[in-house]
Amino acid sequence: MGFNNTCLACSKECSLQCSDCRVVHFCNRECQKSAWKHHKAFCKSVTNPAVSSHNKNTTDNDDDQRQTCVIIDGFGPCGANWDDTIKSREQLLLCGMDVIYINGTKGGSTLPVQVASLLLQSSSSKSPPPINALLFWGFGSGGDDVSDQKFYESSHFKAVVISWCANGGRFIVQGERTGMMGNWPMWFDKQWKDSDYYRTDHKCFAVSAGTGNDDMADADFTAANHHHWCKWYKESDGAVVSTYNVKACMLENVDPTEVLFGTTDDSQSYSLVPSMSGHRIEEGKTAVAFGKYGSGTVSFFGDVNHEHATIQIMTVIARGEATTV
């Protein structure tokens, strides 16, 4: 037996599964009762995913084509289920991806173990379906109400996520600062570090020349001027933007091939606050980093302030429409 077969209540190895979600294990009914307070919300989320209208009419033979994204929410100052989380969930469903929404303010200290068990279980069977993407909203923003759910301190969670990602998983983090979450990029051999926190314009360096999109034909997007690494697919017009205006915690030490939206050498910050306006932003600072790890990908999105473009970009990455070449 392995980690996935340990009792959620007492951590002993056992073989009895939760009869509803079939993800976590319990030694007996007494252990199940003692852990139910912290398992109830997770169990209901896993057994009742939001299914996209596209997938409602699929047959059993089409199940292998379905994609599922798990959203872990509630790690930012706005708490769980705020406006941007709702928008991201809606966007994923519209694009044909099922969503398992987990309220991170519930589940206590066992939540990292439960999420890790979900990834392990989905990799070994069709019940629950395979998890293609894991999206953390506010992960690293330092929300006080979930201070006991320290995913970055769970060695089990870390090991499972690293393996899952190496085998094709898409690990996506929206947050304020990576360091608040134990410098998780290091899990994936990334040297990404926190940098300035300003509002500025960022340009997409992932759109290759010759895409056929006239809006992206200007010299700033030619391969001669910028590194191009990602292959983008468009769901619809406007799904991929060329310039990105964002108030964000930017990153530095990002390899040029992993800068998805970055700054140029003439970039300056602007703000209604005089002290935060007019600062020079060094070229290469990025609000969105997108890196390869094994056959999977890892992404970081700086702080989000109801920017619709961010929701669209997250959706593209969660669905695997931005892939490595």
Coordinates of C-alpha atoms in Angstrom, one line a residue:
M1 CA 0.0 0.0 0.0
G2 CA 1.1 3.6 -0.5
F3 CA 0.1 7.1 0.6
N4 CA -3.2 7.0 -1.2
N5 CA -4.4 4.1 1.0
T6 CA -3.9 5.8 4.4
C7 CA -6.8 6.7 6.7
L8 CA -7.7 10.3 6.5
A9 CA -8.5 10.3 10.3
C10 CA -5.6 8.4 11.8
S11 CA -3.1 8.0 8.9
K12 CA -2.9 4.2 9.2
E13 CA -2.9 2.1 6.1
C14 CA -6.3 0.7 5.3
S15 CA -8.4 -0.5 2.3
L16 CA -11.8 1.0 2.9
Q17 CA -12.8 3.9 0.6
C18 CA -15.3 6.6 1.1
S19 CA -18.4 5.1 -0.5
D20 CA -19.4 8.4 -2.2
C21 CA -16.2 10.0 -3.6
R22 CA -14.0 6.8 -3.6
V23 CA -11.0 9.1 -3.2
V24 CA -10.0 9.0 0.5
H25 CA -9.8 6.0 2.8
F26 CA -11.0 5.3 6.4
C27 CA -10.2 2.4 8.7
N28 CA -13.7 2.1 9.9
R29 CA -16.9 4.0 10.5
E30 CA -15.6 5.7 13.6
C31 CA -12.7 7.2 11.7
Q32 CA -15.0 8.3 9.0
K33 CA -17.2 10.1 11.5
S34 CA -14.3 11.8 13.1
A35 CA -13.0 13.1 9.8
W36 CA -16.3 13.9 8.2
K37 CA -16.2 17.6 9.2
H38 CA -13.2 18.1 7.1
H39 CA -14.1 15.8 4.3
K40 CA -17.8 16.7 3.7
A41 CA -17.3 19.7 1.4
F42 CA -14.5 18.0 -0.6
C43 CA -16.6 14.8 -1.0
K44 CA -19.6 16.7 -2.3
S45 CA -17.4 18.7 -4.7
V46 CA -15.8 15.6 -6.2
T47 CA -19.1 13.7 -6.6
N48 CA -20.9 16.6 -8.1
P49 CA -18.6 18.3 -10.7
A50 CA -19.9 21.0 -12.9
V51 CA -20.3 19.4 -16.4
S52 CA -20.0 21.5 -19.5
S53 CA -23.0 21.5 -21.8
H54 CA -20.7 20.0 -24.5
N55 CA -20.0 17.0 -22.4
K56 CA -23.5 16.3 -21.1
N57 CA -24.3 14.7 -24.4
T58 CA -21.2 12.6 -24.8
T59 CA -21.3 8.8 -24.8
D60 CA -19.1 6.5 -22.7
N61 CA -16.8 6.1 -25.7
D62 CA -16.1 9.8 -25.6
D63 CA -15.0 9.9 -22.0
D64 CA -11.3 9.7 -22.9
Q65 CA -11.7 13.0 -24.7
R66 CA -13.2 14.9 -21.7
Q67 CA -11.1 17.2 -19.7
T68 CA -11.4 18.2 -16.1
C69 CA -10.0 21.1 -14.2
V70 CA -9.9 21.3 -10.4
I71 CA -10.2 24.8 -8.9
I72 CA -8.9 25.2 -5.4
D73 CA -10.3 28.5 -4.2
G74 CA -10.2 30.8 -1.2
F75 CA -6.5 31.6 -0.7
G76 CA -6.8 35.3 -1.4
P77 CA -7.9 38.2 0.7
C78 CA -11.4 38.1 -1.0
G79 CA -12.1 34.6 0.3
A80 CA -13.8 31.9 -1.7
N81 CA -16.2 32.1 -4.6
W82 CA -15.5 35.7 -5.5
D83 CA -16.3 37.3 -8.8
D84 CA -13.1 36.2 -10.7
T85 CA -13.4 32.6 -9.5
I86 CA -16.9 32.5 -10.8
K87 CA -15.9 33.9 -14.2
S88 CA -13.0 31.4 -14.5
R89 CA -15.4 28.5 -13.8
E90 CA -17.9 29.8 -16.3
Q91 CA -15.2 30.2 -19.0
L92 CA -13.9 26.7 -18.5
L93 CA -17.4 25.3 -18.8
L94 CA -18.1 27.3 -21.9
C95 CA -15.0 25.9 -23.5
G96 CA -16.0 22.3 -22.9
M97 CA -14.0 21.6 -19.7
D98 CA -15.7 20.0 -16.6
V99 CA -14.9 21.7 -13.3
I100 CA -14.5 20.3 -9.8
Y101 CA -14.7 23.3 -7.5
I102 CA -13.2 23.0 -4.0
N103 CA -13.7 25.7 -1.4
G104 CA -10.3 26.0 0.2
T105 CA -11.7 27.6 3.3
K106 CA -13.0 24.1 4.2
G107 CA -11.2 20.9 4.7
G108 CA -8.8 22.0 7.4
S109 CA -5.3 20.6 7.6
T110 CA -6.3 17.4 5.7
L111 CA -7.2 19.3 2.5
P112 CA -3.7 18.9 0.9
V113 CA -3.9 15.1 1.5
Q114 CA -7.4 15.0 0.0
V115 CA -6.3 16.9 -3.1
A116 CA -3.2 14.7 -3.5
S117 CA -5.4 11.6 -3.2
L118 CA -7.7 12.9 -5.9
L119 CA -4.8 13.3 -8.3
L120 CA -3.5 9.8 -7.5
Q121 CA -7.0 8.2 -7.8
S122 CA -7.8 10.0 -11.1
S123 CA -4.5 8.8 -12.6
S124 CA -5.2 5.2 -11.8
S125 CA -8.9 4.8 -12.7
K126 CA -11.8 6.4 -14.6
S127 CA -13.6 7.2 -11.3
P128 CA -13.2 10.0 -10.8
P129 CA -12.1 11.0 -14.4
P130 CA -8.5 12.1 -15.0
I131 CA -7.6 15.5 -13.7
N132 CA -6.0 17.5 -16.5
A133 CA -5.5 20.9 -14.8
L134 CA -5.2 22.1 -11.2
L135 CA -5.9 25.8 -10.7
F136 CA -5.2 27.6 -7.4
W137 CA -7.0 30.9 -7.0
G138 CA -5.1 33.3 -4.7
F139 CA -2.5 30.6 -3.9
G140 CA 0.3 32.7 -2.3
S141 CA -1.8 35.7 -1.5
G142 CA -1.7 35.0 2.2
G143 CA -5.4 34.7 3.2
D144 CA -5.6 34.4 6.9
D145 CA -8.7 32.2 6.9
V146 CA -6.9 29.3 5.4
S147 CA -3.6 29.6 7.3
D148 CA -3.9 26.0 8.6
Q149 CA -4.1 24.6 5.0
K150 CA -0.4 24.9 4.1
F151 CA -0.1 23.0 0.9
Y152 CA 3.5 23.9 0.6
E153 CA 4.3 22.2 3.9
S154 CA 2.7 18.9 2.9
S155 CA 5.5 16.6 1.5
H156 CA 2.8 14.2 0.2
F157 CA 1.0 16.9 -1.8
K158 CA 4.3 18.2 -3.1
A159 CA 5.5 14.7 -4.3
V160 CA 2.2 13.9 -5.9
V161 CA 1.9 17.2 -7.7
I162 CA 5.4 17.0 -9.1
S163 CA 4.8 13.5 -10.4
W164 CA 1.4 14.4 -11.8
C165 CA 2.7 17.4 -13.6
A166 CA 5.7 15.5 -15.0
N167 CA 3.2 13.1 -16.5
G168 CA 1.2 15.8 -18.3
G169 CA -0.7 17.7 -15.6
R170 CA -1.1 21.5 -15.9
F171 CA -0.4 23.3 -12.6
I172 CA -1.7 26.8 -12.6
V173 CA -1.3 29.3 -9.8
Q174 CA -3.0 32.7 -9.6
G175 CA -1.6 34.7 -6.6
E176 CA 0.1 37.7 -5.4
R177 CA 3.6 36.5 -4.5
T178 CA 5.3 33.1 -5.1
G179 CA 7.3 33.4 -1.9
M180 CA 4.2 33.5 0.3
M181 CA 3.7 29.8 -0.7
G182 CA 7.1 28.5 0.1
N183 CA 8.6 29.3 -3.3
W184 CA 6.7 26.5 -5.0
P185 CA 8.4 27.1 -8.4
M186 CA 11.4 25.4 -7.0
W187 CA 9.4 22.2 -7.0
F188 CA 9.6 22.3 -10.8
D189 CA 13.2 23.5 -11.0
K190 CA 12.1 27.0 -11.8
Q191 CA 14.1 30.0 -10.5
W192 CA 11.2 32.4 -10.6
K193 CA 11.4 35.1 -8.0
D194 CA 9.1 37.9 -6.8
S195 CA 9.7 41.3 -8.3
D196 CA 8.0 44.7 -8.6
Y197 CA 4.3 45.3 -7.9
Y198 CA 3.1 47.9 -10.3
R199 CA 0.5 48.5 -12.9
T200 CA 2.1 48.4 -16.4
D201 CA 1.6 47.1 -19.9
H202 CA 2.9 43.6 -20.9
K203 CA 3.3 42.2 -24.3
C204 CA 2.7 38.6 -25.4
F205 CA 6.0 37.1 -26.4
A206 CA 4.4 33.7 -27.2
V207 CA 2.7 34.6 -30.5
S208 CA 4.9 33.5 -33.4
A209 CA 5.3 35.6 -36.5
G210 CA 3.1 34.5 -39.4
T211 CA 0.0 33.5 -37.3
G212 CA -2.3 35.0 -39.9
N213 CA -3.6 37.4 -37.3
D214 CA -3.2 41.0 -38.6
D215 CA -3.4 42.4 -35.1
M216 CA -0.2 40.5 -34.2
A217 CA 1.8 41.4 -37.3
D218 CA 3.7 44.3 -36.0
A219 CA 7.5 44.1 -35.5
D220 CA 7.2 43.6 -31.7
F221 CA 6.0 40.1 -32.3
T222 CA 8.6 38.9 -34.8
A223 CA 10.9 36.1 -33.9
A224 CA 13.8 38.4 -34.5
N225 CA 12.9 40.5 -31.5
H226 CA 11.5 38.1 -29.0
H227 CA 11.7 34.5 -28.0
H228 CA 8.7 32.4 -29.1
W229 CA 8.1 29.1 -27.5
C230 CA 4.4 28.5 -27.0
K231 CA 2.1 27.2 -29.7
W232 CA -1.3 28.9 -29.2
Y233 CA -4.7 27.8 -30.4
K234 CA -7.6 30.2 -30.5
E235 CA -11.1 29.2 -29.3
S236 CA -12.5 32.4 -30.8
D237 CA -11.6 35.9 -31.8
G238 CA -9.9 37.7 -28.9
A239 CA -9.1 34.5 -26.9
V240 CA -5.5 35.4 -27.0
V241 CA -4.5 39.0 -26.5
S242 CA -1.3 40.7 -27.8
T243 CA -1.0 43.3 -25.0
Y244 CA -1.9 42.8 -21.4
N245 CA -2.6 45.7 -19.1
V246 CA -2.2 44.3 -15.6
K247 CA -1.6 45.4 -12.0
A248 CA 0.5 42.5 -10.9
C249 CA 3.3 41.1 -8.8
M250 CA 5.8 40.5 -11.5
L251 CA 8.4 37.9 -11.6
E252 CA 12.1 38.0 -12.4
N253 CA 14.7 35.2 -13.0
V254 CA 12.3 33.8 -15.5
D255 CA 14.0 32.1 -18.5
P256 CA 13.2 34.1 -21.6
T257 CA 11.5 31.0 -23.1
E258 CA 9.1 31.0 -20.2
V259 CA 8.1 34.6 -20.3
L260 CA 4.5 34.5 -21.6
F261 CA 3.6 38.2 -21.1
G262 CA 6.6 40.4 -20.4
T263 CA 7.8 44.0 -20.4
T264 CA 10.1 45.8 -22.8
D265 CA 13.0 48.2 -22.0
D266 CA 10.8 51.2 -22.4
S267 CA 8.1 50.0 -20.0
Q268 CA 7.0 52.3 -17.2
S269 CA 4.6 51.9 -14.3
Y270 CA 1.5 54.1 -14.0
S271 CA -0.8 54.6 -11.1
L272 CA -3.2 57.1 -9.5
V273 CA -0.7 57.0 -6.6
P274 CA 2.1 59.3 -7.5
S275 CA 4.8 57.3 -5.7
M276 CA 3.9 54.2 -7.8
S277 CA 3.9 56.0 -11.2
G278 CA 6.7 56.5 -13.6
H279 CA 9.0 53.7 -12.5
R280 CA 11.1 52.1 -15.1
I281 CA 10.3 48.4 -15.5
E282 CA 13.3 46.3 -16.7
E283 CA 12.8 44.3 -19.8
G284 CA 11.8 40.7 -19.3
K285 CA 9.8 41.2 -16.1
T286 CA 6.7 39.2 -16.5
A287 CA 3.1 39.1 -15.1
V288 CA 2.6 35.6 -16.6
A289 CA 5.2 32.8 -16.6
F290 CA 4.5 29.6 -18.4
G291 CA 7.1 26.8 -18.1
K292 CA 7.5 23.2 -19.2
Y293 CA 8.0 20.4 -16.7
G294 CA 8.2 16.9 -18.0
S295 CA 5.2 16.4 -20.3
G296 CA 3.2 18.9 -18.3
T297 CA 3.3 22.6 -17.7
V298 CA 3.4 25.1 -14.8
S299 CA 2.1 28.6 -14.8
F300 CA 2.0 31.7 -12.6
F301 CA -0.3 34.6 -13.0
G302 CA 0.3 37.8 -11.0
D303 CA -2.4 39.5 -8.9
V304 CA -5.7 39.8 -10.7
N305 CA -8.1 42.7 -10.5
H306 CA -11.1 41.6 -12.5
E307 CA -9.1 41.5 -15.8
H308 CA -11.1 39.5 -18.3
A309 CA -7.9 38.7 -20.4
T310 CA -6.5 36.8 -17.4
I311 CA -9.5 34.5 -17.2
Q312 CA -9.2 33.8 -20.9
I313 CA -5.5 33.1 -20.8
M314 CA -6.0 30.7 -17.8
T315 CA -8.6 28.9 -19.7
V316 CA -6.4 28.4 -22.8
I317 CA -3.6 27.0 -20.6
A318 CA -5.9 24.8 -18.5
R319 CA -7.3 23.2 -21.7
G320 CA -3.8 22.6 -23.0
E321 CA -4.3 24.9 -26.0
A322 CA -1.0 26.5 -25.2
T323 CA 1.5 23.7 -25.6
T324 CA 5.2 23.3 -25.8
V325 CA 7.0 22.8 -29.2

